Amino acid sequence: MTTRRLLLRTGATAAVALTAGAVSGTSAAAAPAAHPRRDALHQALDDVVATGASGALAELRDGDGVWRGGSGVAELGHSRPVPADGRFRVGSVTKTFVATVALQLVGEGRLGLDDPVERWLPKTLPAGDRITVRHLLQHRSGLYNYTDEVLSRVEDFIRDRYRTYRPRDLVALAADEPLLFEPGMSWSYCNTNYILLGLVIERVTRRAYGGEIARRILRPLRAWRTELPGTDPFIAGPHAHGYLPVERDGGIQPVDITAMNPSVAGAAGEMISTAADLNRFYRALLTGRLLRPAQLRAMTTQLAGPLEYGLGIFRVPLPSGTMLWGHTGGIPGYVTYALTTEDGGAQLAISLNPWGGDPSPALEQLVLTAFSGTAPTTRSATATAAVRIPLLDRGW
């Protein structure tokens, strides 16, 4: 049973109490008068916790300033509140960073979107001559998703949580499986694509992809609290704990999964960050600071699949007509939403620690509240259903 399937089963059975209840707070950078929607945003964040998370945090940056909030507890069984400026595993939000570096190399003439994988990684894939860099970026390779193997059983993942995976070992899990479709002919979200992109970046630059992300993105943006931890299992600094629900002793019990070797995610999802750093990154990306115009245009106009997935980013239309761009991420214990308006004028980053129930409707309501310009007068199911923000990874 996959992690996501087990999470969805725990709605009525998760009985672990949050000893502090829902605890909300604003940061010093966002005093009570700084944001006119603060009460509605806090309520929406509390609803996320109430419907399926042990804790959640968010940051919104827009023309009204900066708002930060936290709700729930940082650790089950304790009263310490979630740190609103805490660090967390971002899962597949890592993909936008990897895609940005790949497109920077395209803009420098060092890599081609239509280069076959075989050119850079010879004898890695049976279909490497037919799968291109563009296919990898956009999930049109047809490759098997290796995480369907390594996350097929929750108990196995917990047992192997400190195991180190080499990228080529993860790729080999997919290379042994038949293609889902001929490359370029359909769309299927696949973490294997970004493990391969990390290897391509290393082959082109002769440096680790994590080092390239740090050199090209993190240091220029002063995103000091973001890192690609490699094999380090721990989250340094203030953070909330993450959990996996496991069937034990006739019920559902939480297993603290905060410490884990993130090499199992690699270039597909290993990053640790903060809401502030994610918002800074997506603003810089959408306003053209990180990519040349041709590459940013390619990232956001060449869309595929039912989710309108570009090159490492996807778009979300709101009922108001506002278009959001960003990515979601899921890695055991953590779920992340990172979204920005098309003009880069507003950004929202959310991290939560799912535990029972289904917080998706509350998350979508939080997004609507953040980007509506005013607090909603009602929180109807119809309004919430009007925005669909996919969590693309079943296991991440």
XYZ file of C-alpha atoms in Angstrom:
396
model
C 0.000 0.000 0.000
C 1.462 3.398 -0.927
C 1.946 6.191 1.564
C -0.727 8.334 -0.098
C -3.297 5.522 -0.124
C -2.657 4.889 3.557
C -2.962 8.582 4.330
C -6.348 8.720 2.667
C -7.546 5.770 4.755
C -6.815 7.439 8.079
C -9.465 10.170 8.003
C -11.729 8.742 10.681
C -9.153 6.709 12.547
C -6.386 9.184 13.358
C -6.908 9.744 17.069
C -3.575 11.176 18.140
C -4.248 14.405 20.014
C -2.456 17.645 19.229
C -1.623 18.707 22.736
C -1.550 22.392 21.864
C -4.472 22.279 19.475
C -4.129 24.678 16.539
C -1.594 27.357 17.350
C -1.323 30.293 14.960
C 1.154 33.125 14.953
C 2.599 35.890 12.826
C 6.284 36.635 12.522
C 7.949 39.822 13.633
C 8.239 40.747 9.956
C 4.453 40.722 9.659
C 2.939 42.756 12.466
C -0.841 42.524 12.953
C -1.605 45.574 10.808
C 0.662 44.540 7.923
C -1.801 42.393 6.019
C -5.549 43.019 5.671
C -6.359 39.306 5.185
C -4.398 37.969 8.159
C -7.443 36.670 10.073
C -8.814 34.799 7.057
C -5.380 33.405 6.245
C -4.892 32.177 9.803
C -8.330 30.586 9.773
C -7.578 28.839 6.485
C -4.267 27.562 7.882
C -6.009 26.309 11.024
C -8.493 24.487 8.783
C -5.603 22.698 7.053
C -4.473 21.328 10.412
C -7.983 20.523 11.573
C -8.731 18.467 8.463
C -5.563 16.411 8.199
C -2.184 17.643 9.459
C -0.223 17.739 12.691
C 1.174 21.123 11.703
C 1.339 23.625 8.869
C 3.078 26.885 8.026
C 2.746 29.403 5.216
C 4.143 32.662 3.907
C 2.444 35.067 1.497
C 4.297 37.922 -0.165
C 2.374 40.466 -2.206
C 1.754 44.185 -2.545
C 0.468 44.346 1.032
C 3.742 43.056 2.462
C 4.664 39.749 4.062
C 2.422 37.491 6.118
C 3.650 34.360 7.899
C 1.649 31.918 9.956
C 1.953 28.594 11.716
C -0.707 26.244 13.038
C -0.648 22.979 14.983
C 2.320 21.517 16.809
C 5.887 20.901 15.739
C 5.856 17.413 17.281
C 3.001 15.146 18.238
C 2.663 14.762 21.997
C 4.316 18.121 22.700
C 3.019 21.675 22.945
C 5.732 23.432 20.949
C 4.019 25.281 18.077
C 5.043 24.984 14.446
C 7.748 27.587 13.715
C 6.317 29.875 11.032
C 9.806 30.387 9.598
C 10.850 26.741 9.982
C 12.705 24.558 7.508
C 11.078 21.584 5.784
C 11.552 18.993 3.057
C 10.089 20.381 -0.178
C 9.932 17.161 -2.213
C 9.233 17.722 -5.887
C 9.477 21.501 -5.659
C 13.151 20.585 -6.140
C 12.276 19.880 -9.774
C 11.791 23.545 -10.658
C 15.309 24.293 -9.389
C 16.763 21.436 -11.443
C 14.806 22.547 -14.512
C 16.051 26.113 -14.077
C 19.690 24.988 -14.092
C 19.072 22.791 -17.148
C 17.482 25.708 -19.006
C 20.334 28.007 -17.993
C 22.689 25.524 -19.676
C 20.442 25.573 -22.748
C 20.640 29.369 -22.801
C 24.435 29.151 -22.601
C 24.520 26.805 -25.594
C 25.963 23.947 -23.558
C 22.860 21.747 -23.665
C 20.068 21.302 -26.189
C 16.432 20.647 -25.346
C 16.317 18.126 -28.173
C 19.566 16.417 -27.247
C 18.947 12.682 -26.795
C 19.782 11.306 -23.362
C 22.158 8.905 -25.090
C 24.428 11.819 -26.025
C 25.096 12.701 -22.394
C 24.464 9.406 -20.630
C 25.458 6.677 -23.091
C 24.172 3.146 -22.464
C 22.047 4.307 -19.532
C 18.622 3.691 -21.058
C 17.503 1.197 -23.726
C 15.540 4.038 -25.382
C 18.133 6.726 -24.677
C 18.405 7.612 -28.356
C 14.669 8.455 -28.484
C 14.259 10.263 -25.159
C 15.327 13.919 -25.163
C 16.140 16.483 -22.490
C 12.813 18.158 -23.301
C 10.995 14.868 -22.701
C 12.637 14.566 -19.275
C 11.798 18.123 -18.260
C 8.164 17.730 -19.277
C 7.513 14.126 -18.193
C 6.982 12.881 -21.736
C 9.714 10.223 -21.689
C 7.422 7.251 -21.062
C 9.828 5.944 -18.414
C 8.709 3.908 -15.432
C 8.512 5.906 -12.185
C 11.125 4.363 -9.879
C 9.332 5.607 -6.763
C 6.530 3.147 -7.490
C 9.112 0.534 -6.545
C 10.952 2.075 -3.605
C 7.772 3.367 -1.947
C 5.508 0.430 -2.680
C 5.354 -0.569 1.015
C 5.396 1.893 3.890
C 6.967 -0.570 6.340
C 9.785 -1.313 3.897
C 10.492 2.385 3.467
C 10.606 2.932 7.230
C 13.010 0.007 7.597
C 15.274 1.371 4.817
C 14.950 5.051 5.700
C 18.707 5.526 6.206
C 19.784 3.634 3.097
C 21.914 5.511 0.567
C 20.750 5.299 -3.043
C 22.998 6.140 -5.955
C 21.255 7.983 -8.812
C 22.229 5.341 -11.347
C 20.740 2.635 -9.136
C 17.430 4.494 -9.140
C 17.583 4.915 -12.910
C 18.293 1.199 -13.276
C 14.980 0.410 -11.552
C 13.218 2.245 -14.381
C 15.480 1.060 -17.196
C 14.528 -2.539 -16.459
C 10.835 -1.786 -17.044
C 9.119 -1.345 -20.437
C 8.218 2.173 -21.598
C 4.690 3.293 -20.749
C 4.448 4.927 -24.183
C 6.676 6.000 -27.048
C 8.711 9.059 -25.969
C 6.935 12.307 -26.766
C 3.586 10.682 -27.544
C 1.897 11.108 -24.149
C 2.462 12.452 -20.620
C 3.035 10.732 -17.293
C 4.579 12.265 -14.193
C 7.795 10.407 -13.427
C 10.513 11.055 -10.839
C 13.015 9.056 -12.903
C 13.096 11.936 -15.400
C 14.641 14.307 -12.876
C 17.136 11.813 -11.518
C 18.362 11.633 -15.123
C 18.399 15.426 -15.438
C 20.618 15.635 -12.369
C 23.041 13.244 -14.068
C 22.886 15.242 -17.314
C 23.706 18.470 -15.461
C 26.682 16.768 -13.835
C 27.915 15.457 -17.180
C 27.615 18.880 -18.866
C 29.138 20.943 -16.037
C 31.431 18.306 -14.499
C 30.078 19.398 -11.116
C 27.403 17.968 -8.829
C 23.909 19.191 -9.692
C 23.418 20.330 -6.088
C 26.532 22.459 -6.318
C 25.253 23.986 -9.562
C 21.918 24.845 -7.937
C 23.764 26.484 -5.048
C 26.147 28.393 -7.335
C 23.590 29.523 -9.902
C 20.463 30.048 -7.779
C 20.812 29.840 -4.004
C 23.830 32.086 -3.509
C 22.728 34.821 -5.965
C 19.283 34.923 -4.320
C 20.740 34.764 -0.801
C 18.594 31.718 -0.105
C 20.879 30.775 2.760
C 18.466 28.396 4.478
C 17.978 26.162 1.451
C 20.171 23.135 0.871
C 20.446 19.879 -1.032
C 21.430 17.583 1.828
C 22.680 14.599 -0.187
C 22.762 11.718 2.292
C 22.418 13.757 5.514
C 19.246 12.447 7.215
C 18.652 15.382 9.537
C 16.925 18.770 9.218
C 19.013 21.430 10.955
C 17.387 24.408 12.644
C 13.763 24.959 13.656
C 11.379 22.538 11.928
C 8.211 20.529 12.359
C 8.295 16.743 12.502
C 6.878 14.602 9.724
C 4.964 11.349 10.153
C 3.830 8.292 8.277
C 0.609 6.534 9.322
C 1.192 2.823 9.817
C -1.241 0.016 10.616
C -0.081 -1.378 13.970
C -1.774 -3.014 16.967
C -5.155 -2.946 15.294
C -5.090 0.773 14.512
C -3.261 3.560 12.726
C -0.156 4.801 14.504
C 2.161 7.684 13.544
C 5.813 6.881 12.849
C 8.146 9.870 13.047
C 9.902 9.959 9.672
C 11.578 13.376 10.071
C 15.054 11.852 9.900
C 15.593 9.991 6.621
C 18.284 9.690 3.981
C 17.019 11.912 1.140
C 19.200 10.276 -1.502
C 16.120 8.188 -2.308
C 14.681 11.413 -3.784
C 17.852 12.924 -5.230
C 17.325 15.477 -7.999
C 13.630 14.578 -8.012
C 12.976 15.855 -4.490
C 15.779 16.005 -1.892
C 15.803 19.739 -1.119
C 15.228 21.345 2.290
C 14.071 24.969 2.309
C 11.847 27.589 3.924
C 8.713 29.340 2.746
C 10.634 32.611 2.433
C 13.351 31.081 0.248
C 10.824 29.344 -2.001
C 8.906 32.575 -2.482
C 12.117 34.413 -3.285
C 13.058 31.774 -5.861
C 9.733 31.715 -7.704
C 9.563 35.502 -7.830
C 13.050 35.659 -9.321
C 12.189 32.916 -11.809
C 8.909 34.364 -13.084
C 10.293 37.904 -13.335
C 13.168 36.806 -15.563
C 16.061 37.085 -13.138
C 17.196 33.467 -13.496
C 16.480 32.595 -17.139
C 16.921 34.316 -20.472
C 13.639 35.290 -22.178
C 13.715 32.404 -24.670
C 14.210 29.798 -21.960
C 11.601 31.296 -19.614
C 9.189 31.370 -22.526
C 9.909 27.720 -23.282
C 9.421 26.799 -19.616
C 5.970 28.409 -19.439
C 4.510 28.024 -22.943
C 5.364 24.461 -23.937
C 2.659 22.724 -21.904
C 1.691 19.055 -21.872
C -0.746 16.721 -20.177
C -3.987 17.376 -18.331
C -2.190 19.473 -15.709
C -0.640 21.905 -18.217
C 2.863 20.964 -17.157
C 5.648 23.062 -18.647
C 9.360 22.452 -18.264
C 9.651 21.817 -14.528
C 6.665 23.962 -13.587
C 2.887 23.857 -14.029
C 0.114 26.418 -14.068
C -3.054 26.679 -12.012
C -5.936 28.870 -13.227
C -8.042 30.475 -10.486
C -11.767 31.191 -10.838
C -10.943 34.920 -10.864
C -8.869 34.495 -14.014
C -5.570 34.859 -12.164
C -2.965 32.404 -13.444
C -0.602 30.823 -10.930
C 2.642 29.013 -11.686
C 4.588 26.718 -9.415
C 4.964 23.182 -8.175
C 3.807 20.908 -5.385
C 5.920 18.406 -3.529
C 5.399 15.377 -1.351
C 8.074 13.403 0.471
C 7.318 11.141 3.458
C 6.180 13.391 6.284
C 5.929 16.631 4.294
C 3.754 18.252 1.631
C 4.658 21.567 -0.024
C 2.755 24.001 -2.231
C 4.763 26.800 -3.906
C 2.793 29.133 -6.172
C 3.287 32.564 -7.730
C 1.269 34.831 -9.968
C 2.258 35.025 -13.618
C 3.666 38.530 -13.220
C 5.628 37.590 -10.107
C 3.650 40.058 -8.012
C 2.562 37.597 -5.317
C 3.923 34.328 -3.951
C 2.561 31.742 -1.550
C 4.493 28.839 -0.007
C 2.877 26.268 2.283
C 4.338 23.317 4.150
C 2.281 20.819 6.095
C 2.817 17.551 7.895
C -0.099 15.351 6.813
C -1.544 13.070 9.427
C -4.952 11.530 8.745
C -7.880 12.960 6.848
C -7.638 14.919 3.628
C -6.475 18.540 3.948
C -6.654 19.174 0.180
C -9.893 21.225 0.238
C -8.565 23.383 3.071
C -5.278 23.867 1.225
C -7.110 24.987 -1.881
C -9.189 27.397 0.207
C -5.980 28.818 1.653
C -4.724 29.421 -1.883
C -7.982 31.129 -2.878
C -7.848 33.327 0.219
C -4.222 34.280 -0.413
C -4.716 35.288 -4.036
C -8.255 36.691 -3.881
C -7.264 40.184 -2.814
C -9.903 40.145 -0.087
C -11.060 37.666 2.527
C -13.777 35.343 1.201
C -17.273 35.923 2.578
C -18.007 32.176 2.585
C -15.999 29.006 2.551
C -18.277 26.913 0.395
C -17.411 23.524 -1.063
C -18.273 24.926 -4.500
C -15.738 27.704 -4.226
C -13.056 25.359 -2.970
C -13.656 22.882 -5.778
C -13.172 25.643 -8.338
C -9.386 25.486 -7.970
C -7.547 22.208 -8.464
C -3.929 22.044 -7.351
C -2.473 18.606 -8.010
C -0.137 16.888 -5.584
C 1.786 15.108 -8.288
C 3.740 12.612 -6.208
C 1.963 9.698 -4.610
C 4.924 8.910 -2.431
C 7.044 12.042 -2.393
